[in-house]
mmCIF file of C-alpha atoms in Angstrom:
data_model
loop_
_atom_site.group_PDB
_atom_site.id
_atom_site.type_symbol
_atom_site.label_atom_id
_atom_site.label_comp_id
_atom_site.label_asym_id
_atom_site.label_seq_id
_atom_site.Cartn_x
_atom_site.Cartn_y
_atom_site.Cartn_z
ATOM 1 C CA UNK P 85 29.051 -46.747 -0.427
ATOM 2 C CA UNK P 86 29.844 -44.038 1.884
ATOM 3 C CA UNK P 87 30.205 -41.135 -0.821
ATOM 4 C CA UNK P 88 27.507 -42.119 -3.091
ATOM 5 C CA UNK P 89 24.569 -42.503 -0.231
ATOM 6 C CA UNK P 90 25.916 -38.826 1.019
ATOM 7 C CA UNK P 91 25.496 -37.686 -2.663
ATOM 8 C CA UNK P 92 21.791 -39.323 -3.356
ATOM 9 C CA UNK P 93 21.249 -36.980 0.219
ATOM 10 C CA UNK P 94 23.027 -33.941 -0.474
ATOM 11 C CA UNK P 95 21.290 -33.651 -4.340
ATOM 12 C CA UNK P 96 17.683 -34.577 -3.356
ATOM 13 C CA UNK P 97 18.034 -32.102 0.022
ATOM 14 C CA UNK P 98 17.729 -34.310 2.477
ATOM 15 C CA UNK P 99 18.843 -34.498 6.225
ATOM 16 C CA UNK P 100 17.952 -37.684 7.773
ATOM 17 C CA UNK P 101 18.376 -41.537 6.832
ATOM 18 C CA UNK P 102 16.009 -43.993 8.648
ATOM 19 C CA UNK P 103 16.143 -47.106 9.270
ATOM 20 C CA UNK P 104 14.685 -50.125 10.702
ATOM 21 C CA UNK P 105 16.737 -52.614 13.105
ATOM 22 C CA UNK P 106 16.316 -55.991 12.988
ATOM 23 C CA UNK P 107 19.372 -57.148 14.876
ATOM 24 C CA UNK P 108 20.525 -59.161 11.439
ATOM 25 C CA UNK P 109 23.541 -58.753 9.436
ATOM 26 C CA UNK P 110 22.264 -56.748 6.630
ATOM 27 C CA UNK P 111 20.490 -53.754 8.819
ATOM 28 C CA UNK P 112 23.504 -53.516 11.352
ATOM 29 C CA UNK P 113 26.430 -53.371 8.042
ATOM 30 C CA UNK P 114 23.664 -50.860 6.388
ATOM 31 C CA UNK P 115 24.053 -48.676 9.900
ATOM 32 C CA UNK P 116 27.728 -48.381 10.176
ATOM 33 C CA UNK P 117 27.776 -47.128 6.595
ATOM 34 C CA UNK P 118 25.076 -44.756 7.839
ATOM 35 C CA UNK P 119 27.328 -43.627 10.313
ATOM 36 C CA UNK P 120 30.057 -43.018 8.106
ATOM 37 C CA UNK P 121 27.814 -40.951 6.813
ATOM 38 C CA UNK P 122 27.535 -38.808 9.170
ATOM 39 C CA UNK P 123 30.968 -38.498 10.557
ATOM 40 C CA UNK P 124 32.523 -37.945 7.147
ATOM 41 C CA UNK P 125 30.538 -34.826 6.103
ATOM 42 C CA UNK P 126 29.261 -32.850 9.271
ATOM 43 C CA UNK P 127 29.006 -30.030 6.822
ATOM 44 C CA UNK P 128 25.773 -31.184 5.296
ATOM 45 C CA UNK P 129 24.280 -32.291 9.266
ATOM 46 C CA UNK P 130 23.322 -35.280 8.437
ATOM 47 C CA UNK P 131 21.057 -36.979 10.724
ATOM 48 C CA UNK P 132 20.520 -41.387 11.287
ATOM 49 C CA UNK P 133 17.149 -42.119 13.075
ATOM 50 C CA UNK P 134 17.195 -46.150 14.155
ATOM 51 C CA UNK P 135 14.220 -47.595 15.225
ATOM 52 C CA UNK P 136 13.650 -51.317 15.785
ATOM 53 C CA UNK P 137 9.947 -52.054 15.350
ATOM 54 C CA UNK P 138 9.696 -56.189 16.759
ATOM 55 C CA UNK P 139 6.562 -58.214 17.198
ATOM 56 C CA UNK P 140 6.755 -61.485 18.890
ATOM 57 C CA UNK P 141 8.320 -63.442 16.184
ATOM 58 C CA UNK P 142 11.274 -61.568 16.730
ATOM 59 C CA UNK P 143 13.977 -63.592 19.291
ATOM 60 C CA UNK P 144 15.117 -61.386 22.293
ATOM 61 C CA UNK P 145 18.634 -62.149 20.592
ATOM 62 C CA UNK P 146 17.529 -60.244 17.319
ATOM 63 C CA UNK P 147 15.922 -57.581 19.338
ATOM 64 C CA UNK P 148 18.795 -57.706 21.815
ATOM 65 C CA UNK P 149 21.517 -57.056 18.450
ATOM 66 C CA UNK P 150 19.530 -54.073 17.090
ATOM 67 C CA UNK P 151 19.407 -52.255 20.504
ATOM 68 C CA UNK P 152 23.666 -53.055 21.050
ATOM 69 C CA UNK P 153 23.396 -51.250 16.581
ATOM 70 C CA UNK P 154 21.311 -48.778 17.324
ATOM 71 C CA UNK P 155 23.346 -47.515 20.361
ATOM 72 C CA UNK P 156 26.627 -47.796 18.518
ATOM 73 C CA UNK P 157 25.298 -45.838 15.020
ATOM 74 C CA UNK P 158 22.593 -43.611 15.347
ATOM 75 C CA UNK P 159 22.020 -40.480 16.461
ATOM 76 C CA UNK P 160 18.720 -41.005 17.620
ATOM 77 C CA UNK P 161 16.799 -44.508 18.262
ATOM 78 C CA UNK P 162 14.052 -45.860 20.192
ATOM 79 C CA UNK P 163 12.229 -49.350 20.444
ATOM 80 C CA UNK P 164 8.690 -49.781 19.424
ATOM 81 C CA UNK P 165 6.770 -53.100 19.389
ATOM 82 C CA UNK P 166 4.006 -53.571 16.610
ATOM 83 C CA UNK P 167 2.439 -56.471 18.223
ATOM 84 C CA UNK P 168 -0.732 -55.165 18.900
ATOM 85 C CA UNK P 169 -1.111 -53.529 15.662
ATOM 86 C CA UNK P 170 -0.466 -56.555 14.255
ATOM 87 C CA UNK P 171 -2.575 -59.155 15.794
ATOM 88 C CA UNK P 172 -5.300 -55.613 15.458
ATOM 89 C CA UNK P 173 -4.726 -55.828 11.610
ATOM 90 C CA UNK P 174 -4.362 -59.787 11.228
ATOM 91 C CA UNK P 175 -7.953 -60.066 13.089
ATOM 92 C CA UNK P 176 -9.243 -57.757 10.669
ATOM 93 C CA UNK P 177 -8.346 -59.176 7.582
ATOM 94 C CA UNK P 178 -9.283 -62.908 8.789
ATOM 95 C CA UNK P 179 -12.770 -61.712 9.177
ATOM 96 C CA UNK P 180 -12.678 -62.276 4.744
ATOM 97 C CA UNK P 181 -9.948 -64.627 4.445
ATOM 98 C CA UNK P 182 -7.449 -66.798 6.486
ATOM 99 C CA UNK P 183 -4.039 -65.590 6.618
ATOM 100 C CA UNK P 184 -0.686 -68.200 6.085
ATOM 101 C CA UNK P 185 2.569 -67.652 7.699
ATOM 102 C CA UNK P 186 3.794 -65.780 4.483
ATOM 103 C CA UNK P 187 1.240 -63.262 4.442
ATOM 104 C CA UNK P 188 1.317 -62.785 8.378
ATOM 105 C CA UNK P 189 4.872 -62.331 7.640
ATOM 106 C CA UNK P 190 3.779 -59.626 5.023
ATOM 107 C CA UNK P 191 1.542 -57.865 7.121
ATOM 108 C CA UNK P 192 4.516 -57.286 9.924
ATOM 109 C CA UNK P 193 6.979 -56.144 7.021
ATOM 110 C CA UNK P 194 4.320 -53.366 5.507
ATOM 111 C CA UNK P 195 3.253 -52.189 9.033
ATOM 112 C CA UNK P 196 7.063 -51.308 9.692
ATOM 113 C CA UNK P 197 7.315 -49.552 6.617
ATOM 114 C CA UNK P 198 4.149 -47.176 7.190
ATOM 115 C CA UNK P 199 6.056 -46.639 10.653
ATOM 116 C CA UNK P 200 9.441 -46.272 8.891
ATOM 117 C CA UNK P 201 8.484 -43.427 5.865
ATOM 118 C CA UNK P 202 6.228 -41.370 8.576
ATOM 119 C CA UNK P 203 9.205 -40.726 10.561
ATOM 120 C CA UNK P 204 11.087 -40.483 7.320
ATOM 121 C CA UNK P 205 8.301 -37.622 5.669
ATOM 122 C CA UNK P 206 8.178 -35.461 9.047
ATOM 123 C CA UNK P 207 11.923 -35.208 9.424
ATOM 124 C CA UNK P 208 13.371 -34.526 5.829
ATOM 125 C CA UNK P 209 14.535 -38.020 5.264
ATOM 126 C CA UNK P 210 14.370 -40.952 3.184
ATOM 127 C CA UNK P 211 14.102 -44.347 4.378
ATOM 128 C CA UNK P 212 17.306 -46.903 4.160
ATOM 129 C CA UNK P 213 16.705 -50.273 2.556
ATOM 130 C CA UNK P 214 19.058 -53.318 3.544
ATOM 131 C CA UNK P 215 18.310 -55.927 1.141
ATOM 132 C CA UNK P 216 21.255 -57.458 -0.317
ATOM 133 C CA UNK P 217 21.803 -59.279 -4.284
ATOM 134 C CA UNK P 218 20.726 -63.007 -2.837
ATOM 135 C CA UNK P 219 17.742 -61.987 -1.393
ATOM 136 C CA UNK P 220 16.666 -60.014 -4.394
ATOM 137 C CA UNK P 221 16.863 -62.731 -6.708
ATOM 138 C CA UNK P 222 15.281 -64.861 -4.355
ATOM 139 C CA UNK P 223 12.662 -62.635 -3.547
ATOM 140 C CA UNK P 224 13.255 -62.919 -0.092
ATOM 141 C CA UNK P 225 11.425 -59.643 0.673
ATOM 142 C CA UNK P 226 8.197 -58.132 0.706
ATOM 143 C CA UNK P 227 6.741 -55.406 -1.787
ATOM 144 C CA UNK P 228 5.926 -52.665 -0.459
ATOM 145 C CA UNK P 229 7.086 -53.668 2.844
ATOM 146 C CA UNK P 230 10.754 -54.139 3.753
ATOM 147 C CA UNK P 231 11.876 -52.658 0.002
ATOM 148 C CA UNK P 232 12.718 -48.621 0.857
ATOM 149 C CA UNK P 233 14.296 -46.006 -0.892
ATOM 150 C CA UNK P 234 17.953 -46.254 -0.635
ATOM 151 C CA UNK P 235 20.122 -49.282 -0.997
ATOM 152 C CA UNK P 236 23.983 -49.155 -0.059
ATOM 153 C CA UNK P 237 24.852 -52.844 0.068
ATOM 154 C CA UNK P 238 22.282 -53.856 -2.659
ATOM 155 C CA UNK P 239 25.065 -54.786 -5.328
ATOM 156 C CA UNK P 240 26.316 -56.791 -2.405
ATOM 157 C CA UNK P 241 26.124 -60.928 -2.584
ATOM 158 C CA UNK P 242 24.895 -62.051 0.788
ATOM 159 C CA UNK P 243 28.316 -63.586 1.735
ATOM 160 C CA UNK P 244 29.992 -60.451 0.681
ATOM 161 C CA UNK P 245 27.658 -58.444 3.104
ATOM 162 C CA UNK P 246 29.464 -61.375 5.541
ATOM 163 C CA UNK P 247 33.022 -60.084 4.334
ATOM 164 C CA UNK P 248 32.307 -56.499 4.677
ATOM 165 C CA UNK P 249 30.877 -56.727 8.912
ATOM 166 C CA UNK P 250 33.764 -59.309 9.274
ATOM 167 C CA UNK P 251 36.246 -56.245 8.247
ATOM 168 C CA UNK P 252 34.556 -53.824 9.732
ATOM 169 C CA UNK P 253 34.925 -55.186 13.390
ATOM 170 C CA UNK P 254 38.632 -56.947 12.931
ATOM 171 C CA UNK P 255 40.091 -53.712 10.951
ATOM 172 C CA UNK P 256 37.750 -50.446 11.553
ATOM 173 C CA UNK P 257 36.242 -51.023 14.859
ATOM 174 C CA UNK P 258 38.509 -52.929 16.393
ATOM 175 C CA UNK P 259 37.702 -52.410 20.393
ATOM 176 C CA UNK P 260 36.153 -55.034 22.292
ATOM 177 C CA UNK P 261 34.533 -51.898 24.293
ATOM 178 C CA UNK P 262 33.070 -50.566 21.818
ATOM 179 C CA UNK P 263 29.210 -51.216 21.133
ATOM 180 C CA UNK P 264 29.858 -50.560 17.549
ATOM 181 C CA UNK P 265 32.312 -53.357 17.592
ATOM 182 C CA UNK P 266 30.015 -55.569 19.299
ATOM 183 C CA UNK P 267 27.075 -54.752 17.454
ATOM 184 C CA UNK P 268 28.949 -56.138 14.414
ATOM 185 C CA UNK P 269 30.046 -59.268 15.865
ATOM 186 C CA UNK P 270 26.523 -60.249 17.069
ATOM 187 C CA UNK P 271 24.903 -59.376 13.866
ATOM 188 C CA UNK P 272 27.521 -61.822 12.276
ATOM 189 C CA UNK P 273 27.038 -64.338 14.466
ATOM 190 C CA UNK P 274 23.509 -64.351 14.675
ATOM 191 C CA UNK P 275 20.764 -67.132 12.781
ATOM 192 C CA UNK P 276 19.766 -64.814 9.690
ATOM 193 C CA UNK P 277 15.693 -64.858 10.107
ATOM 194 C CA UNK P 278 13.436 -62.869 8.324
ATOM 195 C CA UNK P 279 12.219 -61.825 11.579
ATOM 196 C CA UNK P 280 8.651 -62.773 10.502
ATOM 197 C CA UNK P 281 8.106 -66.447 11.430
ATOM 198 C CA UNK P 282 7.539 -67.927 8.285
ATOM 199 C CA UNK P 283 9.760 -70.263 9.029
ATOM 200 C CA UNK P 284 11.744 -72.827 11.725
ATOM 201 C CA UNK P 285 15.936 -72.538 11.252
ATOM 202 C CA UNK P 286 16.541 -69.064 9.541
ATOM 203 C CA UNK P 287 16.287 -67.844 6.161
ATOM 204 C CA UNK P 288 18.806 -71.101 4.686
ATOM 205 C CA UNK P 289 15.794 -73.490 5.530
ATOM 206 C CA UNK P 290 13.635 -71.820 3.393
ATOM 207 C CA UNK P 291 16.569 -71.216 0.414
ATOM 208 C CA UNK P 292 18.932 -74.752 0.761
ATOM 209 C CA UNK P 293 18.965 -76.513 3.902
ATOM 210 C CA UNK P 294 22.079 -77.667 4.652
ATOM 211 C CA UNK P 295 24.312 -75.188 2.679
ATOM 212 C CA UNK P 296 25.630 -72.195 2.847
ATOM 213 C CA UNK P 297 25.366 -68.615 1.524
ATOM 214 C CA UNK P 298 28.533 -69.056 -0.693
ATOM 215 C CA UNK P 299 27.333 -72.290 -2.341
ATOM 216 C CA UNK P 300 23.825 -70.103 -2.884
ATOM 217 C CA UNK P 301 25.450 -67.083 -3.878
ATOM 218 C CA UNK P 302 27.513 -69.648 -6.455
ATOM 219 C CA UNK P 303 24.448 -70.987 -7.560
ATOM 220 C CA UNK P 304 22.454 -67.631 -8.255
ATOM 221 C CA UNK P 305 25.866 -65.768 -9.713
ATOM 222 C CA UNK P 306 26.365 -68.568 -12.160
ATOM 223 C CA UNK P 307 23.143 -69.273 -13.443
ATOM 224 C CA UNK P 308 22.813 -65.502 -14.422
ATOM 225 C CA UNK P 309 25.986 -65.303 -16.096
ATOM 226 C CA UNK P 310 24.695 -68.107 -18.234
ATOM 227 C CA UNK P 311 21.414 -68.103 -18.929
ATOM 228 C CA UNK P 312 21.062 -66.757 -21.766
ATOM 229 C CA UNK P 313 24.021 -68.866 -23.949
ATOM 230 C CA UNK P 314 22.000 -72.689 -24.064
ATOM 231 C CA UNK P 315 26.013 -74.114 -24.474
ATOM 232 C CA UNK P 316 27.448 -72.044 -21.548
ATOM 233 C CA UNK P 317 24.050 -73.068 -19.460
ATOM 234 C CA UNK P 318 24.455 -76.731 -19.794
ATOM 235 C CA UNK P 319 28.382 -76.607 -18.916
ATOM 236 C CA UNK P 320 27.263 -74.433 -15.331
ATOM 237 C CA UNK P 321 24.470 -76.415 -14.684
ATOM 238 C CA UNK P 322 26.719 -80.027 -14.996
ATOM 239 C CA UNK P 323 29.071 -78.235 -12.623
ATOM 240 C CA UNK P 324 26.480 -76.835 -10.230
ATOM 241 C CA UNK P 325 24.576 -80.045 -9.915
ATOM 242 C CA UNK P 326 27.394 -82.203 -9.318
ATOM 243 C CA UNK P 327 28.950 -79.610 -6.679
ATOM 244 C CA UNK P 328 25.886 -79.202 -4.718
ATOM 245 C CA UNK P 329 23.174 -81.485 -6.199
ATOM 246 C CA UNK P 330 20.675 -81.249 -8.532
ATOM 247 C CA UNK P 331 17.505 -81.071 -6.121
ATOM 248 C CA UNK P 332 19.443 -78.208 -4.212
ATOM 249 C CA UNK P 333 20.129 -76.341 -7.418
ATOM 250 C CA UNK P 334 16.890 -76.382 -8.625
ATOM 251 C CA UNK P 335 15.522 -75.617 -5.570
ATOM 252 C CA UNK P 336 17.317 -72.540 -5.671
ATOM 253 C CA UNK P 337 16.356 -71.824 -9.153
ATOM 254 C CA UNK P 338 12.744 -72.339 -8.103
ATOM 255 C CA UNK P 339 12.607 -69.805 -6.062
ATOM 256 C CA UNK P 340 14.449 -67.420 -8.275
ATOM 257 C CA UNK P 341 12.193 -67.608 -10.909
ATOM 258 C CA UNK P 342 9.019 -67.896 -8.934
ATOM 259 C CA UNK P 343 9.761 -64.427 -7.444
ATOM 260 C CA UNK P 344 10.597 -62.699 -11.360
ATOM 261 C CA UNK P 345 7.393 -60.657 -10.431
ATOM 262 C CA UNK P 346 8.464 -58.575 -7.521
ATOM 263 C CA UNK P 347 11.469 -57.766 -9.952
ATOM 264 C CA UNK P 348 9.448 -56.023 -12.582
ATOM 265 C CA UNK P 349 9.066 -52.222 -12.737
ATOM 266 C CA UNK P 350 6.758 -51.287 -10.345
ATOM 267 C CA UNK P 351 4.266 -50.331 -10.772
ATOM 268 C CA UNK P 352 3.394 -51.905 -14.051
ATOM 269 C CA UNK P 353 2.621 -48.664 -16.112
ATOM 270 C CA UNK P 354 0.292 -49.514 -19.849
ATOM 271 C CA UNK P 355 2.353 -48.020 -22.228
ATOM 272 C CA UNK P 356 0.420 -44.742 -23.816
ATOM 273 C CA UNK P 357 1.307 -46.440 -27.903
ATOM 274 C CA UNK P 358 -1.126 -49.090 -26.852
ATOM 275 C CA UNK P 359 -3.961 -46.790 -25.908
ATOM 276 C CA UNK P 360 -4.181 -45.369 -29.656
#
């Protein structure tokens, strides 16, 4: 992860990765590989910008977790709250239209990344994206919003992204002193949220109450692998349903192929053949 986002920089010419804090799991393991970044190849000058960009849906834990990441990883960080510009924004549109939790939720996610890639354009840079393999085939993001331009744990399963922080603080950073160290534990121990208040009880309300990222991650991994052999599909499913329950497995599955849209090519180009 280290060597190939250093590449990606080092071909395209560029000097700075940015990135947006949350305080979760996924930003905080995306930062120390940032960091690694920089330390391994000084040569090149790297630079990591953090900035975490809360509005009030975010808990003073999350916002307290990115501030303990930022100071341990980045070079440079600050704190900027998008409240205003959000309620400023929300107003506006509700004027046409009322808004719903998902698409107040959207609104936060698309004002951070206009913040996010105008600090990224004026210094060189290219903004860091920290979605990992579960919440892409759930959709559990926003287009044009918290998708960015480089992914380093995006082949990552969600409880693999769990694995990787739970090394990183018992093997690499191993000092209780050390913020780096502590960032890591917090972000593992903290309720994953989106950070948007869609929702009451973290992201696994939404996806399967009651379970866990492993049994999800099961779910997701096995139903792709089979999919498209009707014998093979039939044998996973009979396993899947009677290991976590048939409501729970299609209510996975729901959302996986409710959100097949945001995986498409974007945008969705007319191919020139058809225009003749």
């Amino acid at each position: 992860m280290v060597s190939e986002t250093a590449r990606y920089l080092s071909d395209n010419h560029l000097k700075t990765m940015i990135l947006g804090f949350s305080g979760g799991l996924d930003s905080t393991v995306t930062a120390a590989i940032c960091r690694e970044v920089v330390n391994r190849y000084p040569e090149h000058g790297f630079k990591f910008i953090g900035v975490s960009l809360p509005c009030s849906s975010n808990t003073s834990e999350e916002n307290d977790s990115a501030s303990m990441a930022m100071k341990g990883f980045c070079n440079e960080y600050w704190v900027e709250n998008l409240q205003a510009q959000y309620l400023l924004l929300k107003a506006t549109y509700e004027q046409h239209y009322p808004s719903t939790p998902i698409s107040q939720g959207n609104i936060k996610a698309r004002l951070r990344m206009i913040y996010l890639y105008n600090i990224a354009s004026v210094t060189g840079g290219l903004v860091m994206d920290t979605d990992n393999l579960t919440e892409h085939y759930l959709g559990f993001w926003t287009i044009h919003g918290d998708v960015a331009d480089y992914n380093p744990i995006g082949g990552l399963w969600k409880h693999e992204v769990y694995e990787l922080c739970k090394y990183l603080f018992t093997e690499v950073y191993t000092d209780s002193d050390d913020a780096r160290h502590q960032a890591l534990c917090a972000a593992y121990n903290i309720l994953p949220t989106d950070g948007n208040g869609v929702a009451v009880g973290g992201d696994m309300a939404q996806i399967a109450p009651g379970h866990t990222y492993e049994e999800v991650d099961d779910i997701l991994d096995t139903y792709l692998k089979s999919k498209e052999a009707p014998e093979q599909l039939d044998k996973a499913m009979e396993r899947l349903n009677k290991a976590y329950g048939a409501e729970t497995v299609e209510r996975v599955l729901k959302r996986h192929r409710g959100s097949e849209f945001k995986r498409k090519r974007m945008p969705i180009v007319i191919e020139r053949s058809l225009y003749e």
